[in-house]
Amino acid sequence: MKLKFFLFFLLCGWCSPSIGQTTDVVTGIQFPMGLAFHGDDLYIVENGTGKILKINTAQSSPQLVEVASGLSSPVGIAFKNNDLYIAEFNG
């Protein structure tokens, strides 16, 4: 659970160097707009690229996996049971 909160703050840019040392867990994310957990997977909305990405937070070296692309300015993401819902600004 602590790893999930750490990833959340790291991806949202809320960590400050004055607070303490930070470690990049995953790089290459552009314009993160929304986050959602489903099991051990963290789903990330990339607004500028129109993609949904995910990483497995249980892995020691998680890799980005593209789940969806070609979206029109996605801004949010949510799960209900196993169904994934995506909110698009221009959708």
N, CA and C atoms as an extended XYZ file, in Angstrom:
273
Properties=species:S:1:pos:R:3:atomname:S:1:resname:S:1:resid:I:1 pbc="F F F"
N         0.822       -1.193        0.000 N   MET     1
C         0.000        0.000        0.000 CA  MET     1
C         0.867        1.258        0.000 C   MET     1
N         1.980        1.250        0.724 N   LYS     2
C         2.856        2.411        0.758 CA  LYS     2
C         3.411        2.711       -0.628 C   LYS     2
N         3.713        1.663       -1.413 N   LEU     3
C         4.237        1.857       -2.759 CA  LEU     3
C         3.211        2.568       -3.633 C   LEU     3
N         1.930        2.237       -3.480 N   LYS     4
C         0.882        2.861       -4.275 CA  LYS     4
C         0.800        4.355       -3.978 C   LYS     4
N         0.852        4.738       -2.705 N   PHE     5
C         0.809        6.154       -2.356 CA  PHE     5
C         2.050        6.872       -2.862 C   PHE     5
N         3.209        6.226       -2.771 N   PHE     6
C         4.446        6.817       -3.259 CA  PHE     6
C         4.356        7.070       -4.758 C   PHE     6
N         3.863        6.090       -5.510 N   LEU     7
C         3.723        6.253       -6.954 CA  LEU     7
C         2.742        7.367       -7.291 C   LEU     7
N         1.662        7.451       -6.533 N   PHE     8
C         0.670        8.486       -6.763 CA  PHE     8
C         1.303        9.869       -6.619 C   PHE     8
N         2.016       10.099       -5.532 N   PHE     9
C         2.638       11.400       -5.316 CA  PHE     9
C         3.755       11.661       -6.319 C   PHE     9
N         4.509       10.620       -6.677 N   LEU    10
C         5.599       10.774       -7.632 CA  LEU    10
C         5.070       11.160       -9.009 C   LEU    10
N         4.014       10.487       -9.455 N   LEU    11
C         3.471       10.739      -10.784 CA  LEU    11
C         2.756       12.087      -10.874 C   LEU    11
N         2.189       12.535       -9.788 N   CYS    12
C         1.472       13.812       -9.795 CA  CYS    12
C         2.398       14.991       -9.569 C   CYS    12
N         3.639       14.745       -9.262 N   GLY    13
C         4.584       15.831       -9.089 CA  GLY    13
C         4.463       16.545       -7.762 C   GLY    13
N         3.884       15.893       -6.772 N   TRP    14
C         3.690       16.536       -5.478 CA  TRP    14
C         4.893       16.375       -4.575 C   TRP    14
N         5.858       15.580       -4.970 N   CYS    15
C         7.061       15.415       -4.157 CA  CYS    15
C         7.998       16.578       -4.431 C   CYS    15
N         8.606       17.068       -3.403 N   SER    16
C         9.532       18.180       -3.536 CA  SER    16
C        10.897       17.732       -3.058 C   SER    16
N        11.973       18.150       -3.735 N   PRO    17
C        13.308       17.773       -3.285 CA  PRO    17
C        13.604       18.207       -1.855 C   PRO    17
N        12.909       19.236       -1.370 N   SER    18
C        13.155       19.686       -0.009 CA  SER    18
C        12.547       18.739        1.022 C   SER    18
N        11.627       17.879        0.614 N   ILE    19
C        10.997       16.935        1.539 CA  ILE    19
C        11.916       15.755        1.804 C   ILE    19
N        12.615       15.299        0.819 N   GLY    20
C        13.487       14.144        0.975 CA  GLY    20
C        13.907       13.623       -0.378 C   GLY    20
N        14.521       12.484       -0.348 N   GLN    21
C        15.020       11.885       -1.578 CA  GLN    21
C        13.880       11.196       -2.319 C   GLN    21
N        13.842       11.363       -3.626 N   THR    22
C        12.856       10.672       -4.453 CA  THR    22
C        13.578        9.749       -5.420 C   THR    22
N        12.866        8.727       -5.868 N   THR    23
C        13.410        7.760       -6.809 CA  THR    23
C        12.430        7.600       -7.957 C   THR    23
N        12.922        7.698       -9.177 N   ASP    24
C        12.073        7.446      -10.341 CA  ASP    24
C        11.788        5.960      -10.428 C   ASP    24
N        10.514        5.609      -10.415 N   VAL    25
C        10.106        4.215      -10.542 CA  VAL    25
C         9.870        3.891      -12.007 C   VAL    25
N         9.248        4.823      -12.727 N   VAL    26
C         8.968        4.693      -14.150 CA  VAL    26
C         9.227        6.049      -14.791 C   VAL    26
N         9.834        6.047      -15.950 N   THR    27
C        10.051        7.294      -16.683 CA  THR    27
C         9.362        7.212      -18.037 C   THR    27
N         9.251        8.347      -18.706 N   GLY    28
C         8.656        8.361      -20.039 CA  GLY    28
C         7.185        8.687      -20.056 C   GLY    28
N         6.624        9.080      -18.926 N   ILE    29
C         5.205        9.442      -18.881 CA  ILE    29
C         5.090       10.921      -19.228 C   ILE    29
N         4.183       11.231      -20.172 N   GLN    30
C         3.994       12.611      -20.608 CA  GLN    30
C         2.580       13.073      -20.281 C   GLN    30
N         2.451       14.213      -19.660 N   PHE    31
C         1.167       14.835      -19.357 CA  PHE    31
C         0.204       13.919      -18.588 C   PHE    31
N         0.612       13.368      -17.432 N   PRO    32
C        -0.321       12.528      -16.667 CA  PRO    32
C        -1.480       13.366      -16.152 C   PRO    32
N        -2.701       12.881      -16.347 N   MET    33
C        -3.879       13.647      -15.975 CA  MET    33
C        -4.730       12.909      -14.934 C   MET    33
N        -4.828       11.600      -15.032 N   GLY    34
C        -5.663       10.835      -14.118 CA  GLY    34
C        -5.005        9.521      -13.763 C   GLY    34
N        -5.367        8.997      -12.589 N   LEU    35
C        -4.811        7.737      -12.099 CA  LEU    35
C        -5.931        6.872      -11.547 C   LEU    35
N        -5.772        5.557      -11.660 N   ALA    36
C        -6.715        4.616      -11.052 CA  ALA    36
C        -5.985        3.309      -10.779 C   ALA    36
N        -6.261        2.718       -9.627 N   PHE    37
C        -5.714        1.408       -9.297 CA  PHE    37
C        -6.747        0.334       -9.583 C   PHE    37
N        -6.278       -0.794      -10.086 N   HIS    38
C        -7.098       -1.983      -10.261 CA  HIS    38
C        -6.221       -3.157       -9.899 C   HIS    38
N        -6.414       -3.691       -8.709 N   GLY    39
C        -5.507       -4.721       -8.201 CA  GLY    39
C        -4.136       -4.109       -7.975 C   GLY    39
N        -3.104       -4.751       -8.493 N   ASP    40
C        -1.737       -4.235       -8.380 CA  ASP    40
C        -1.368       -3.299       -9.526 C   ASP    40
N        -2.282       -3.095      -10.459 N   ASP    41
C        -1.990       -2.263      -11.627 CA  ASP    41
C        -2.400       -0.816      -11.386 C   ASP    41
N        -1.501        0.095      -11.732 N   LEU    42
C        -1.782        1.522      -11.699 CA  LEU    42
C        -1.989        1.985      -13.138 C   LEU    42
N        -3.173        2.505      -13.428 N   TYR    43
C        -3.504        3.003      -14.761 CA  TYR    43
C        -3.295        4.513      -14.780 C   TYR    43
N        -2.690        5.009      -15.852 N   ILE    44
C        -2.314        6.406      -15.963 CA  ILE    44
C        -2.890        6.975      -17.256 C   ILE    44
N        -3.567        8.107      -17.154 N   VAL    45
C        -4.096        8.805      -18.323 CA  VAL    45
C        -3.032        9.786      -18.807 C   VAL    45
N        -2.633        9.666      -20.068 N   GLU    46
C        -1.735       10.631      -20.697 CA  GLU    46
C        -2.577       11.537      -21.585 C   GLU    46
N        -2.835       12.741      -21.099 N   ASN    47
C        -3.735       13.646      -21.806 CA  ASN    47
C        -3.163       14.093      -23.145 C   ASN    47
N        -1.916       14.512      -23.181 N   GLY    48
C        -1.331       15.062      -24.397 CA  GLY    48
C        -1.141       14.052      -25.515 C   GLY    48
N        -0.978       12.779      -25.157 N   THR    49
C        -0.741       11.757      -26.173 CA  THR    49
C        -1.985       10.938      -26.496 C   THR    49
N        -3.047       11.097      -25.706 N   GLY    50
C        -4.283       10.354      -25.951 CA  GLY    50
C        -4.161        8.876      -25.640 C   GLY    50
N        -3.365        8.539      -24.617 N   LYS    51
C        -3.123        7.133      -24.277 CA  LYS    51
C        -3.506        6.822      -22.836 C   LYS    51
N        -3.783        5.544      -22.589 N   ILE    52
C        -3.921        5.003      -21.250 CA  ILE    52
C        -2.784        4.002      -21.078 C   ILE    52
N        -2.014        4.165      -20.016 N   LEU    53
C        -0.880        3.288      -19.722 CA  LEU    53
C        -1.121        2.597      -18.402 C   LEU    53
N        -0.412        1.513      -18.169 N   LYS    54
C        -0.487        0.878      -16.854 CA  LYS    54
C         0.885        0.352      -16.465 C   LYS    54
N         1.086        0.247      -15.153 N   ILE    55
C         2.270       -0.396      -14.598 CA  ILE    55
C         1.814       -1.320      -13.481 C   ILE    55
N         2.530       -2.394      -13.302 N   ASN    56
C         2.252       -3.327      -12.213 CA  ASN    56
C         3.085       -2.897      -11.016 C   ASN    56
N         2.419       -2.421       -9.971 N   THR    57
C         3.123       -1.902       -8.802 CA  THR    57
C         3.745       -2.992       -7.942 C   THR    57
N         3.419       -4.247       -8.207 N   ALA    58
C         4.001       -5.343       -7.433 CA  ALA    58
C         5.387       -5.729       -7.952 C   ALA    58
N         5.733       -5.286       -9.140 N   GLN    59
C         7.036       -5.611       -9.722 CA  GLN    59
C         8.097       -4.670       -9.166 C   GLN    59
N         9.305       -5.187       -9.013 N   SER    60
C        10.399       -4.359       -8.510 CA  SER    60
C        10.870       -3.348       -9.556 C   SER    60
N        10.764       -3.682      -10.828 N   SER    61
C        11.113       -2.768      -11.924 CA  SER    61
C         9.954       -2.730      -12.918 C   SER    61
N         8.889       -1.996      -12.588 N   PRO    62
C         7.711       -2.007      -13.464 CA  PRO    62
C         7.992       -1.362      -14.811 C   PRO    62
N         7.319       -1.867      -15.827 N   GLN    63
C         7.428       -1.351      -17.192 CA  GLN    63
C         6.079       -0.770      -17.603 C   GLN    63
N         6.125        0.305      -18.397 N   LEU    64
C         4.901        0.894      -18.923 CA  LEU    64
C         4.307       -0.010      -19.998 C   LEU    64
N         3.000       -0.215      -19.942 N   VAL    65
C         2.280       -0.992      -20.945 CA  VAL    65
C         1.156       -0.110      -21.478 C   VAL    65
N         1.088        0.028      -22.790 N   GLU    66
C         0.029        0.822      -23.409 CA  GLU    66
C        -1.257        0.002      -23.452 C   GLU    66
N        -2.325        0.542      -22.863 N   VAL    67
C        -3.611       -0.151      -22.807 CA  VAL    67
C        -4.547        0.354      -23.905 C   VAL    67
N        -4.531        1.671      -24.147 N   ALA    68
C        -5.394        2.266      -25.178 CA  ALA    68
C        -4.668        3.458      -25.784 C   ALA    68
N        -4.974        3.746      -27.053 N   SER    69
C        -4.383        4.904      -27.722 CA  SER    69
C        -5.402        5.486      -28.686 C   SER    69
N        -5.088        6.656      -29.223 N   GLY    70
C        -5.990        7.293      -30.169 CA  GLY    70
C        -7.176        7.975      -29.518 C   GLY    70
N        -7.100        8.236      -28.226 N   LEU    71
C        -8.196        8.886      -27.517 CA  LEU    71
C        -8.137       10.396      -27.738 C   LEU    71
N        -9.265       11.053      -27.547 N   SER    72
C        -9.362       12.489      -27.754 CA  SER    72
C        -9.295       13.215      -26.408 C   SER    72
N        -8.109       13.610      -26.010 N   SER    73
C        -7.876       14.343      -24.755 CA  SER    73
C        -8.486       13.652      -23.532 C   SER    73
N        -8.029       12.444      -23.198 N   PRO    74
C        -8.550       11.783      -22.001 CA  PRO    74
C        -8.168       12.573      -20.743 C   PRO    74
N        -9.107       12.693      -19.822 N   VAL    75
C        -8.866       13.466      -18.603 CA  VAL    75
C        -9.098       12.675      -17.323 C   VAL    75
N        -9.754       11.550      -17.398 N   GLY    76
C       -10.038       10.776      -16.196 CA  GLY    76
C       -10.224        9.312      -16.508 C   GLY    76
N       -10.146        8.517      -15.439 N   ILE    77
C       -10.246        7.073      -15.589 CA  ILE    77
C       -10.820        6.501      -14.294 C   ILE    77
N       -11.620        5.445      -14.422 N   ALA    78
C       -12.201        4.801      -13.244 CA  ALA    78
C       -12.534        3.353      -13.581 C   ALA    78
N       -12.605        2.549      -12.544 N   PHE    79
C       -13.022        1.156      -12.682 CA  PHE    79
C       -14.291        0.927      -11.889 C   PHE    79
N       -15.174        0.124      -12.445 N   LYS    80
C       -16.312       -0.433      -11.714 CA  LYS    80
C       -16.260       -1.921      -11.972 C   LYS    80
N       -15.969       -2.670      -10.920 N   ASN    81
C       -15.692       -4.095      -11.038 CA  ASN    81
C       -14.506       -4.264      -11.996 C   ASN    81
N       -14.670       -4.948      -13.107 N   ASN    82
C       -13.577       -5.114      -14.069 CA  ASN    82
C       -13.743       -4.236      -15.306 C   ASN    82
N       -14.728       -3.331      -15.275 N   ASP    83
C       -14.973       -2.450      -16.414 CA  ASP    83
C       -14.190       -1.155      -16.258 C   ASP    83
N       -13.494       -0.758      -17.322 N   LEU    84
C       -12.701        0.458      -17.346 CA  LEU    84
C       -13.503        1.575      -18.018 C   LEU    84
N       -13.610        2.714      -17.337 N   TYR    85
C       -14.313        3.872      -17.881 CA  TYR    85
C       -13.306        4.997      -18.088 C   TYR    85
N       -13.383        5.645      -19.245 N   ILE    86
C       -12.466        6.725      -19.603 CA  ILE    86
C       -13.283        7.975      -19.913 C   ILE    86
N       -12.908        9.090      -19.280 N   ALA    87
C       -13.549       10.368      -19.563 CA  ALA    87
C       -12.664       11.145      -20.546 C   ALA    87
N       -13.272       11.606      -21.626 N   GLU    88
C       -12.544       12.375      -22.637 CA  GLU    88
C       -13.107       13.793      -22.699 C   GLU    88
N       -12.220       14.779      -22.813 N   PHE    89
C       -12.632       16.176      -22.887 CA  PHE    89
C       -13.334       16.475      -24.210 C   PHE    89
N       -12.798       15.965      -25.299 N   ASN    90
C       -13.373       16.219      -26.621 CA  ASN    90
C       -14.066       14.989      -27.185 C   ASN    90
N       -14.398       14.016      -26.337 N   GLY    91
C       -14.932       12.745      -26.818 CA  GLY    91
C       -16.376       12.761      -27.193 C   GLY    91
